[in-house]
């Protein structure tokens, strides 16, 4: 069923009206509905600017919904036994301004306390000015201090940990802004939708994702190599403004053997400090070869156990939504992952080879900075030929094709002759023949047997 824009506008109006009238339950239902409607609409929008606008609208509505839940929480706390027979009028131990405030009047958003709600866009919040008016001088100072603190970059206090480990994590693993957007990734609309649902929405609407709807402990992206799993993880972190911890299992198990468990502990501790955070564990299979198998090194077993303990730790954290830490893992070999870890990576998403449209989009992305001959290059036909190629394979084909003319030009020349060639002589437009030769030369990296194996594994253990 398609989502109509008119319907979204109408439901937004109804949500806000109900909220202003104090009908919080009704308003909540409309807010949840409208956020879901926008979520369904987003994959159908291709224009990035338009999509960006809808995403901010969705964020705004999720934020309003959070406020609503907070007001409801406050009102419910008044209904508790201690307060039921409190006389109307200012309560003795509540400051005058606060008791004078009508809880049914929904004011403009106040600056957010970073310790209360996670921020999908921290920059916006740090820009918000504190509400001035009735506050006393000391309250104003408090607000200013808060904003100042928010503006200052917080740094993790690594005392108690090996300084080298802390520095290494800060330098190599923490990425404040990986700067990959959904629009940079060709195809994979379904994977993007599932990741938004599994990772992004719980960060935007922590109140909604409680109890039975609690977020997944971890999400596993499964699929052939070079299909965009790492890009997706970076986009998740970019799109929801979380701190991104990019760690590969082989780094954890080989480079820092002996220190590895400490590194895992520190990784999660830092992730909690910089929360909301996304920890991306690439090649998770290399850490988690089946338990007890001969290849399983004692050290990697300990690292794996530590990872399991830490993942259990984050799943019990959810009472404090500002501390959301999500584990996002990727593997090309899902069958090597043992059951204990598989159980914790509850949501398992398949990242397939690109479709025909995806391959065409990938060609366009890869050829953005390459001169392509005006005549005779049929990208549609090339994308057809590339059936079965991964995104990374297609990047290789384009790179190879773009080098063909240069190779032809320098064939048989001596190095000193090559050095004398002008740049324009080498940088010729890529022709259809170049593409055909490149396709001929570059083989696909994923076999039909591999695809069959993924299919079988997903049928047994997948959850997308
Ligand atoms: P994976 O983590 O699945 O092995 P990556 O995300 O590292 O794959 O992708 C490897 C490279 O392949 C990327 O740097 C990019 O150039 C290209 N690529 C793969 N899939 C896509 C995609 N869907 N959209 C754009 N580029 C892609």
Short mmCIF file of C-alpha atoms and ligand atoms in Angstrom, two decimals:
data_model
loop_
_atom_site.label_atom_id
_atom_site.label_comp_id
_atom_site.label_asym_id
_atom_site.label_seq_id
_atom_site.Cartn_x
_atom_site.Cartn_y
_atom_site.Cartn_z
CA UNK A 1 0.00 0.00 0.00
CA UNK A 2 1.53 3.33 -0.97
CA UNK A 3 1.79 6.11 1.57
CA UNK A 4 0.27 9.39 0.51
CA UNK A 5 1.87 12.67 1.44
CA UNK A 6 -1.55 14.15 2.16
CA UNK A 7 -2.19 11.40 4.67
CA UNK A 8 1.13 12.07 6.40
CA UNK A 9 0.34 15.80 6.64
CA UNK A 10 -3.15 15.11 7.97
CA UNK A 11 -1.87 12.65 10.60
CA UNK A 12 0.85 15.07 11.68
CA UNK A 13 -1.80 17.75 12.14
CA UNK A 14 -3.96 15.39 14.16
CA UNK A 15 -0.99 14.30 16.30
CA UNK A 16 -0.10 17.88 17.15
CA UNK A 17 -3.71 18.91 17.77
CA UNK A 18 -4.28 15.99 20.09
CA UNK A 19 -1.05 16.79 21.94
CA UNK A 20 -2.04 20.44 22.39
CA UNK A 21 -5.43 19.39 23.70
CA UNK A 22 -3.77 17.09 26.21
CA UNK A 23 -4.99 13.88 24.55
CA UNK A 24 -1.58 12.32 24.88
CA UNK A 25 -2.53 8.70 24.22
CA UNK A 26 -4.21 9.62 20.93
CA UNK A 27 -1.37 11.93 20.00
CA UNK A 28 1.12 9.13 20.66
CA UNK A 29 -0.72 6.78 18.31
CA UNK A 30 -0.70 9.40 15.55
CA UNK A 31 2.96 10.22 16.09
CA UNK A 32 4.02 6.58 15.92
CA UNK A 33 1.90 6.08 12.82
CA UNK A 34 3.23 9.09 11.01
CA UNK A 35 6.88 8.22 11.77
CA UNK A 36 6.25 4.74 10.35
CA UNK A 37 4.53 6.22 7.29
CA UNK A 38 7.54 8.42 6.54
CA UNK A 39 9.76 5.41 7.10
CA UNK A 40 7.83 3.56 4.39
CA UNK A 41 7.88 6.58 2.09
CA UNK A 42 11.66 7.18 2.27
CA UNK A 43 12.82 4.26 0.08
CA UNK A 44 10.55 5.51 -2.71
CA UNK A 45 12.23 8.94 -2.86
CA UNK A 46 15.25 9.17 -5.14
CA UNK A 47 16.06 12.87 -4.99
CA UNK A 48 18.60 13.25 -2.13
CA UNK A 49 17.49 16.79 -1.20
CA UNK A 50 13.89 15.78 -0.98
CA UNK A 51 14.84 12.67 0.95
CA UNK A 52 16.92 14.74 3.37
CA UNK A 53 13.90 16.97 4.04
CA UNK A 54 11.71 13.98 4.81
CA UNK A 55 14.37 12.56 7.08
CA UNK A 56 14.54 15.79 9.08
CA UNK A 57 10.75 15.88 9.26
CA UNK A 58 10.81 12.32 10.57
CA UNK A 59 13.46 13.25 13.11
CA UNK A 60 11.45 16.27 14.26
CA UNK A 61 8.31 14.15 14.69
CA UNK A 62 10.24 11.48 16.58
CA UNK A 63 11.56 14.23 18.83
CA UNK A 64 8.06 15.61 19.45
CA UNK A 65 6.92 12.08 20.27
CA UNK A 66 9.76 11.79 22.79
CA UNK A 67 8.64 15.04 24.42
CA UNK A 68 5.11 13.78 24.57
CA UNK A 69 6.23 10.59 26.30
CA UNK A 70 8.24 12.61 28.74
CA UNK A 71 5.23 14.79 29.61
CA UNK A 72 3.13 11.66 30.04
CA UNK A 73 5.80 10.23 32.33
CA UNK A 74 5.76 13.37 34.46
CA UNK A 75 1.96 13.38 34.68
CA UNK A 76 1.92 9.73 35.64
CA UNK A 77 4.40 10.39 38.40
CA UNK A 78 1.91 12.97 39.83
CA UNK A 79 -0.73 10.25 39.89
CA UNK A 80 1.34 8.10 42.24
CA UNK A 81 0.05 7.58 45.80
CA UNK A 82 2.12 10.38 47.31
CA UNK A 83 0.43 12.99 45.20
CA UNK A 84 -3.18 11.92 44.74
CA UNK A 85 -4.59 13.97 47.60
CA UNK A 86 -2.28 16.91 47.23
CA UNK A 87 -4.32 20.14 47.39
CA UNK A 88 -4.57 22.21 44.23
CA UNK A 89 -1.99 24.99 44.21
CA UNK A 90 1.74 25.24 44.51
CA UNK A 91 3.18 22.26 46.32
CA UNK A 92 5.35 23.09 49.29
CA UNK A 93 8.60 21.66 48.03
CA UNK A 94 8.28 22.64 44.40
CA UNK A 95 9.75 26.01 43.35
CA UNK A 96 7.09 28.58 42.39
CA UNK A 97 7.92 28.79 38.67
CA UNK A 98 7.69 25.08 38.25
CA UNK A 99 4.37 24.71 40.06
CA UNK A 100 3.01 27.61 38.05
CA UNK A 101 3.80 25.77 34.86
CA UNK A 102 0.74 24.21 33.28
CA UNK A 103 1.66 20.66 32.34
CA UNK A 104 -1.08 20.60 29.74
CA UNK A 105 0.48 23.42 27.80
CA UNK A 106 3.08 22.10 25.46
CA UNK A 107 5.86 24.65 25.18
CA UNK A 108 8.50 24.97 22.53
CA UNK A 109 11.27 22.38 22.70
CA UNK A 110 13.71 23.10 25.52
CA UNK A 111 17.42 22.53 25.11
CA UNK A 112 17.98 18.85 25.49
CA UNK A 113 19.88 17.42 28.38
CA UNK A 114 22.49 15.20 26.73
CA UNK A 115 22.18 12.72 29.55
CA UNK A 116 18.48 12.21 29.05
CA UNK A 117 17.82 11.62 25.36
CA UNK A 118 20.07 10.51 22.55
CA UNK A 119 20.59 13.06 19.87
CA UNK A 120 20.10 12.00 16.28
CA UNK A 121 21.73 15.27 15.18
CA UNK A 122 23.97 16.51 17.96
CA UNK A 123 25.01 19.58 15.99
CA UNK A 124 21.50 20.94 15.89
CA UNK A 125 21.08 20.52 19.60
CA UNK A 126 24.33 22.21 20.41
CA UNK A 127 23.11 25.17 18.40
CA UNK A 128 19.82 25.49 20.27
CA UNK A 129 19.73 28.51 22.55
CA UNK A 130 18.53 28.10 26.12
CA UNK A 131 14.99 29.36 26.72
CA UNK A 132 15.18 32.69 28.51
CA UNK A 133 12.42 34.35 30.44
CA UNK A 134 11.41 33.66 33.98
CA UNK A 135 14.56 31.83 34.94
CA UNK A 136 16.64 33.16 37.75
CA UNK A 137 20.24 34.19 37.23
CA UNK A 138 21.59 30.93 38.59
CA UNK A 139 19.35 28.91 36.27
CA UNK A 140 20.59 30.97 33.34
CA UNK A 141 24.16 30.28 34.32
CA UNK A 142 23.35 26.61 34.63
CA UNK A 143 21.86 26.59 31.11
CA UNK A 144 24.83 28.42 29.68
CA UNK A 145 27.18 25.96 31.31
CA UNK A 146 25.18 23.10 29.89
CA UNK A 147 25.31 24.47 26.35
CA UNK A 148 29.00 25.23 26.78
CA UNK A 149 29.60 21.66 27.91
CA UNK A 150 27.66 20.38 24.95
CA UNK A 151 29.72 22.47 22.56
CA UNK A 152 32.97 21.29 24.01
CA UNK A 153 34.18 18.02 22.60
CA UNK A 154 34.13 15.46 25.40
CA UNK A 155 37.18 13.31 25.64
CA UNK A 156 37.30 9.86 27.11
CA UNK A 157 39.24 9.63 30.36
CA UNK A 158 41.46 6.61 29.81
CA UNK A 159 42.99 6.49 33.27
CA UNK A 160 43.11 2.92 34.48
CA UNK A 161 43.74 1.72 30.94
CA UNK A 162 46.95 1.29 29.00
CA UNK A 163 47.60 4.66 27.39
CA UNK A 164 48.78 3.06 24.13
CA UNK A 165 45.55 1.12 23.82
CA UNK A 166 43.44 4.22 24.45
CA UNK A 167 45.46 6.20 21.91
CA UNK A 168 45.21 3.42 19.36
CA UNK A 169 41.44 3.25 19.74
CA UNK A 170 41.05 7.01 19.50
CA UNK A 171 43.34 7.16 16.48
CA UNK A 172 42.47 4.06 14.43
CA UNK A 173 39.05 2.96 15.49
CA UNK A 174 36.91 5.92 16.52
CA UNK A 175 35.55 7.76 13.51
CA UNK A 176 33.55 10.82 14.50
CA UNK A 177 31.95 11.25 11.08
CA UNK A 178 32.42 8.52 8.49
CA UNK A 179 30.57 10.73 5.98
CA UNK A 180 28.87 8.03 3.91
CA UNK A 181 25.22 8.73 3.19
CA UNK A 182 22.44 6.38 2.08
CA UNK A 183 22.52 8.15 -1.28
CA UNK A 184 26.17 7.15 -1.82
CA UNK A 185 25.18 3.51 -1.76
CA UNK A 186 23.68 2.07 -4.92
CA UNK A 187 20.74 -0.29 -4.68
CA UNK A 188 20.15 -2.19 -1.40
CA UNK A 189 16.88 -0.38 -0.65
CA UNK A 190 15.63 -3.30 1.43
CA UNK A 191 18.86 -3.51 3.48
CA UNK A 192 18.74 0.25 4.10
CA UNK A 193 15.12 -0.02 5.23
CA UNK A 194 15.89 -2.90 7.59
CA UNK A 195 18.90 -1.14 9.07
CA UNK A 196 16.87 2.00 9.63
CA UNK A 197 14.23 -0.04 11.37
CA UNK A 198 16.73 -2.04 13.43
CA UNK A 199 19.27 0.63 14.30
CA UNK A 200 18.22 4.15 13.39
CA UNK A 201 14.63 4.24 14.63
CA UNK A 202 15.39 2.84 18.12
CA UNK A 203 17.91 5.65 18.52
CA UNK A 204 15.39 8.25 17.47
CA UNK A 205 12.46 6.84 19.39
CA UNK A 206 13.89 4.99 22.40
CA UNK A 207 10.59 5.26 24.28
CA UNK A 208 8.74 3.36 21.58
CA UNK A 209 11.34 0.60 21.39
CA UNK A 210 10.91 -0.68 24.91
CA UNK A 211 9.67 -3.96 26.34
CA UNK A 212 8.66 -6.35 23.59
CA UNK A 213 9.80 -3.80 21.04
CA UNK A 214 13.29 -3.51 22.53
CA UNK A 215 15.98 -2.96 19.90
CA UNK A 216 18.00 -5.91 18.66
CA UNK A 217 21.17 -6.57 20.66
CA UNK A 218 23.14 -6.77 17.49
CA UNK A 219 22.65 -6.82 13.77
CA UNK A 220 24.62 -9.07 11.43
CA UNK A 221 25.09 -8.22 7.76
CA UNK A 222 25.71 -11.33 5.73
CA UNK A 223 26.72 -11.54 2.09
CA UNK A 224 29.40 -11.93 -0.53
CA UNK A 225 32.49 -9.71 -0.28
CA UNK A 226 32.40 -6.27 -1.84
CA UNK A 227 28.64 -5.77 -1.71
CA UNK A 228 28.65 -2.63 0.44
CA UNK A 229 28.41 -3.94 4.01
CA UNK A 230 31.09 -1.60 5.33
CA UNK A 231 29.53 1.30 3.46
CA UNK A 232 26.15 0.51 5.02
CA UNK A 233 27.66 0.50 8.52
CA UNK A 234 29.24 3.88 7.88
CA UNK A 235 25.98 5.24 6.53
CA UNK A 236 24.12 4.08 9.64
CA UNK A 237 26.58 6.01 11.80
CA UNK A 238 26.44 9.07 9.55
CA UNK A 239 22.68 9.13 9.17
CA UNK A 240 21.94 8.88 12.88
CA UNK A 241 24.88 10.95 14.08
CA UNK A 242 26.38 8.28 16.30
CA UNK A 243 30.04 7.85 17.09
CA UNK A 244 31.38 5.14 14.83
CA UNK A 245 33.80 2.48 16.07
CA UNK A 246 35.20 0.64 13.09
CA UNK A 247 37.02 -2.48 14.20
CA UNK A 248 37.94 -5.59 12.32
CA UNK A 249 38.08 -8.90 14.14
CA UNK A 250 41.50 -9.65 12.77
CA UNK A 251 42.78 -6.45 14.40
CA UNK A 252 41.38 -7.59 17.70
CA UNK A 253 42.64 -11.14 17.55
CA UNK A 254 46.02 -10.82 15.90
CA UNK A 255 47.59 -7.43 16.33
CA UNK A 256 46.93 -7.06 20.00
CA UNK A 257 47.14 -10.64 21.14
CA UNK A 258 47.35 -10.67 24.89
CA UNK A 259 45.83 -7.20 25.06
CA UNK A 260 42.81 -8.16 23.02
CA UNK A 261 40.32 -8.75 25.82
CA UNK A 262 41.31 -5.45 27.38
CA UNK A 263 40.84 -3.86 24.01
CA UNK A 264 37.30 -5.25 23.71
CA UNK A 265 36.42 -4.00 27.20
CA UNK A 266 37.88 -0.61 26.47
CA UNK A 267 36.08 -0.49 23.13
CA UNK A 268 32.70 -0.94 24.80
CA UNK A 269 33.55 1.43 27.62
CA UNK A 270 34.50 4.12 25.13
CA UNK A 271 31.40 3.40 23.08
CA UNK A 272 29.28 3.96 26.18
CA UNK A 273 31.14 7.18 26.92
CA UNK A 274 30.65 8.53 23.39
CA UNK A 275 27.10 7.10 23.17
CA UNK A 276 24.98 6.95 21.16
CA UNK A 277 27.51 4.78 19.35
CA UNK A 278 27.71 2.15 16.67
CA UNK A 279 30.39 -0.51 17.00
CA UNK A 280 31.04 -2.06 13.61
CA UNK A 281 32.86 -5.39 13.78
CA UNK A 282 33.99 -6.40 10.31
CA UNK A 283 34.92 -10.03 9.45
CA UNK A 284 33.33 -11.17 12.68
CA UNK A 285 33.76 -14.78 11.53
CA UNK A 286 37.53 -14.56 11.94
CA UNK A 287 37.05 -14.03 15.66
CA UNK A 288 34.31 -16.56 15.97
CA UNK A 289 35.27 -19.72 14.22
CA UNK A 290 33.16 -22.47 15.70
CA UNK A 291 33.89 -23.09 19.36
CA UNK A 292 36.30 -25.90 20.03
CA UNK A 293 37.42 -26.17 16.43
CA UNK A 294 41.12 -26.86 16.12
CA UNK A 295 41.87 -23.52 14.54
CA UNK A 296 40.43 -21.73 17.51
CA UNK A 297 43.27 -20.14 19.30
CA UNK A 298 43.04 -19.77 23.06
CA UNK A 299 43.45 -15.99 22.76
CA UNK A 300 40.69 -15.60 20.25
CA UNK A 301 38.42 -17.73 22.45
CA UNK A 302 39.00 -15.30 25.30
CA UNK A 303 38.34 -12.32 23.04
CA UNK A 304 35.16 -13.90 21.82
CA UNK A 305 33.97 -14.57 25.38
CA UNK A 306 34.66 -10.97 26.30
CA UNK A 307 32.68 -9.81 23.29
CA UNK A 308 29.72 -11.96 24.36
CA UNK A 309 29.88 -10.56 27.91
CA UNK A 310 30.00 -7.00 26.62
CA UNK A 311 27.12 -7.56 24.23
CA UNK A 312 25.01 -8.93 27.08
CA UNK A 313 25.96 -5.83 29.04
CA UNK A 314 24.67 -3.46 26.40
CA UNK A 315 21.38 -5.26 26.10
CA UNK A 316 20.59 -4.51 29.74
CA UNK A 317 21.52 -0.85 29.37
CA UNK A 318 18.38 0.18 27.51
CA UNK A 319 16.81 2.04 30.45
CA UNK A 320 19.03 4.95 29.64
CA UNK A 321 18.38 5.70 25.98
CA UNK A 322 21.20 8.24 25.76
CA UNK A 323 23.64 5.40 26.24
CA UNK A 324 22.50 3.35 23.27
CA UNK A 325 25.34 1.27 21.90
CA UNK A 326 24.59 -0.82 18.83
CA UNK A 327 26.73 -3.65 17.57
CA UNK A 328 26.70 -4.00 13.84
CA UNK A 329 28.71 -6.91 12.47
CA UNK A 330 29.53 -8.10 8.98
CA UNK A 331 30.65 -11.41 7.57
CA UNK A 332 31.30 -13.12 4.26
CA UNK A 333 31.35 -16.49 6.04
CA UNK A 334 28.25 -16.69 8.23
CA UNK A 335 28.50 -20.49 8.51
CA UNK A 336 31.70 -20.04 10.56
CA UNK A 337 29.93 -18.11 13.30
CA UNK A 338 29.19 -20.13 16.38
CA UNK A 339 25.79 -20.37 17.97
CA UNK A 340 26.55 -18.23 21.03
CA UNK A 341 27.41 -15.24 18.93
CA UNK A 342 24.73 -15.89 16.34
CA UNK A 343 22.15 -15.78 19.12
CA UNK A 344 23.34 -12.32 20.17
CA UNK A 345 23.31 -11.04 16.62
CA UNK A 346 19.57 -11.42 16.55
CA UNK A 347 18.79 -9.56 13.37
CA UNK A 348 20.47 -11.07 10.32
CA UNK A 349 20.29 -9.18 7.09
CA UNK A 350 21.34 -10.42 3.67
CA UNK A 351 23.34 -7.98 1.54
CA UNK A 352 23.00 -9.38 -1.99
CA UNK A 353 24.84 -8.83 -5.24
CA UNK A 354 23.56 -5.74 -7.06
CA UNK A 355 20.46 -5.93 -9.23
CA UNK A 356 20.47 -4.67 -12.81
CA UNK A 357 19.43 -1.16 -11.70
CA UNK A 358 22.01 -1.32 -8.94
CA UNK A 359 24.75 -2.23 -11.41
CA UNK A 360 23.78 0.70 -13.61
CA UNK A 361 23.85 3.03 -10.59
CA UNK A 362 27.25 1.62 -9.61
CA UNK A 363 28.59 2.33 -13.11
CA UNK A 364 27.41 5.93 -12.83
CA UNK A 365 28.93 6.32 -9.35
CA UNK A 366 32.28 4.86 -10.47
CA UNK A 367 32.45 6.90 -13.65
CA UNK A 368 31.70 10.24 -11.98
CA UNK A 369 35.26 11.45 -12.51
CA UNK A 370 36.08 9.59 -15.73
CA UNK A 371 35.70 10.84 -19.30
CA UNK A 372 33.37 8.52 -21.18
CA UNK A 373 33.16 8.59 -25.01
CA UNK A 374 29.99 10.36 -26.13
CA UNK A 375 29.19 7.78 -28.81
CA UNK A 376 28.77 4.09 -28.58
CA UNK A 377 29.01 3.53 -24.84
CA UNK A 378 25.89 1.69 -23.76
CA UNK A 379 25.93 1.54 -19.97
CA UNK A 380 22.66 -0.41 -19.97
CA UNK A 381 24.22 -3.16 -22.02
CA UNK A 382 27.33 -3.15 -19.80
CA UNK A 383 25.23 -3.47 -16.68
CA UNK A 384 23.55 -6.48 -18.29
CA UNK A 385 26.96 -8.04 -18.95
CA UNK A 386 27.96 -7.48 -15.33
CA UNK A 387 25.28 -9.79 -14.00
CA UNK A 388 26.78 -11.65 -11.02
CA UNK A 389 29.48 -9.03 -10.35
CA UNK A 390 29.72 -7.49 -6.89
CA UNK A 391 29.93 -3.73 -6.27
CA UNK A 392 33.68 -4.04 -5.70
CA UNK A 393 34.04 -6.08 -8.95
CA UNK A 394 32.24 -3.33 -10.85
CA UNK A 395 34.60 -0.75 -9.37
CA UNK A 396 37.48 -2.88 -10.68
CA UNK A 397 35.96 -3.12 -14.17
CA UNK A 398 35.55 0.66 -14.32
CA UNK A 399 39.08 1.25 -13.08
CA UNK A 400 40.44 -1.16 -15.67
CA UNK A 401 38.39 0.30 -18.51
CA UNK A 402 39.56 3.79 -17.62
CA UNK A 403 43.20 2.67 -17.90
CA UNK A 404 42.84 0.95 -21.31
CA UNK A 405 43.52 3.96 -23.52
CA UNK A 406 46.57 4.85 -21.50
CA UNK A 407 47.89 1.29 -21.77
CA UNK A 408 47.39 1.32 -25.55
CA UNK A 409 49.17 4.61 -25.87
CA UNK A 410 52.26 3.56 -23.92
CA UNK A 411 52.54 0.05 -25.39
CA UNK A 412 56.03 -0.47 -26.81
CA UNK A 413 57.38 2.84 -25.52
CA UNK A 414 60.48 3.17 -23.39
CA UNK A 415 60.17 4.79 -19.94
CA UNK A 416 61.87 8.01 -21.09
CA UNK A 417 59.43 8.24 -24.04
CA UNK A 418 56.48 7.69 -21.70
CA UNK A 419 57.64 10.50 -19.43
CA UNK A 420 57.59 12.87 -22.40
CA UNK A 421 53.92 12.23 -23.20
CA UNK A 422 51.51 15.07 -22.46
CA UNK A 423 48.75 14.37 -19.92
CA UNK A 424 46.07 14.93 -22.59
CA UNK A 425 47.54 12.15 -24.69
CA UNK A 426 46.90 9.69 -21.90
CA UNK A 427 43.58 10.92 -20.55
CA UNK A 428 41.35 9.81 -23.43
CA UNK A 429 37.63 9.05 -23.11
CA UNK A 430 36.73 5.46 -22.28
CA UNK A 431 35.12 3.63 -25.20
CA UNK A 432 32.70 0.72 -25.41
CA UNK A 433 35.61 -1.47 -26.57
CA UNK A 434 37.53 -0.54 -23.42
CA UNK A 435 34.60 -1.62 -21.31
CA UNK A 436 34.22 -4.88 -23.23
CA UNK A 437 37.93 -5.64 -22.79
CA UNK A 438 37.75 -4.83 -19.06
CA UNK A 439 34.71 -7.06 -18.54
CA UNK A 440 36.51 -9.83 -20.39
CA UNK A 441 39.55 -9.41 -18.15
CA UNK A 442 37.93 -8.98 -14.74
CA UNK A 443 36.20 -12.04 -13.47
CA UNK A 444 33.39 -12.02 -10.99
CA UNK A 445 34.55 -12.86 -7.51
CA UNK A 446 31.43 -14.67 -6.31
CA UNK A 447 30.53 -18.09 -7.66
CA UNK A 448 27.09 -19.62 -8.07
CA UNK A 449 28.05 -22.17 -5.41
CA UNK A 450 28.81 -19.37 -2.95
CA UNK A 451 25.42 -17.78 -3.63
CA UNK A 452 23.73 -21.09 -3.03
CA UNK A 453 25.53 -21.37 0.34
CA UNK A 454 24.38 -17.89 1.41
CA UNK A 455 20.88 -18.72 0.36
CA UNK A 456 20.89 -21.92 2.39
CA UNK A 457 22.30 -20.20 5.47
CA UNK A 458 19.81 -17.33 5.27
CA UNK A 459 16.93 -19.77 4.91
CA UNK A 460 18.04 -21.50 8.08
CA UNK A 461 19.24 -18.59 10.22
CA UNK A 462 18.20 -15.36 8.49
CA UNK A 463 15.73 -12.94 10.01
CA UNK A 464 15.26 -10.14 7.53
P1 LIG B 1 31.97 -5.29 1.97
O1 LIG B 1 32.11 -4.64 3.32
O2 LIG B 1 30.62 -5.88 1.71
O3 LIG B 1 33.07 -6.28 1.66
P2 LIG B 1 32.49 -2.63 1.03
O4 LIG B 1 31.38 -1.86 1.65
O5 LIG B 1 33.83 -2.54 1.67
O6 LIG B 1 32.09 -4.16 0.87
O7 LIG B 1 32.60 -2.21 -0.52
C1 LIG B 1 33.83 -2.29 -1.23
C2 LIG B 1 33.83 -1.25 -2.35
O8 LIG B 1 32.91 -1.65 -3.36
C3 LIG B 1 33.37 0.12 -1.89
O9 LIG B 1 34.44 0.90 -1.46
C4 LIG B 1 32.70 0.68 -3.12
O10 LIG B 1 33.67 1.22 -3.99
C5 LIG B 1 32.15 -0.55 -3.82
N1 LIG B 1 30.72 -0.85 -3.52
C6 LIG B 1 30.25 -2.06 -3.15
N2 LIG B 1 28.91 -2.02 -3.04
C7 LIG B 1 28.52 -0.75 -3.30
C8 LIG B 1 27.27 -0.09 -3.35
N3 LIG B 1 26.12 -0.75 -3.10
N4 LIG B 1 27.23 1.21 -3.68
C9 LIG B 1 28.38 1.88 -3.97
N5 LIG B 1 29.60 1.31 -3.96
C10 LIG B 1 29.70 0.01 -3.64
#
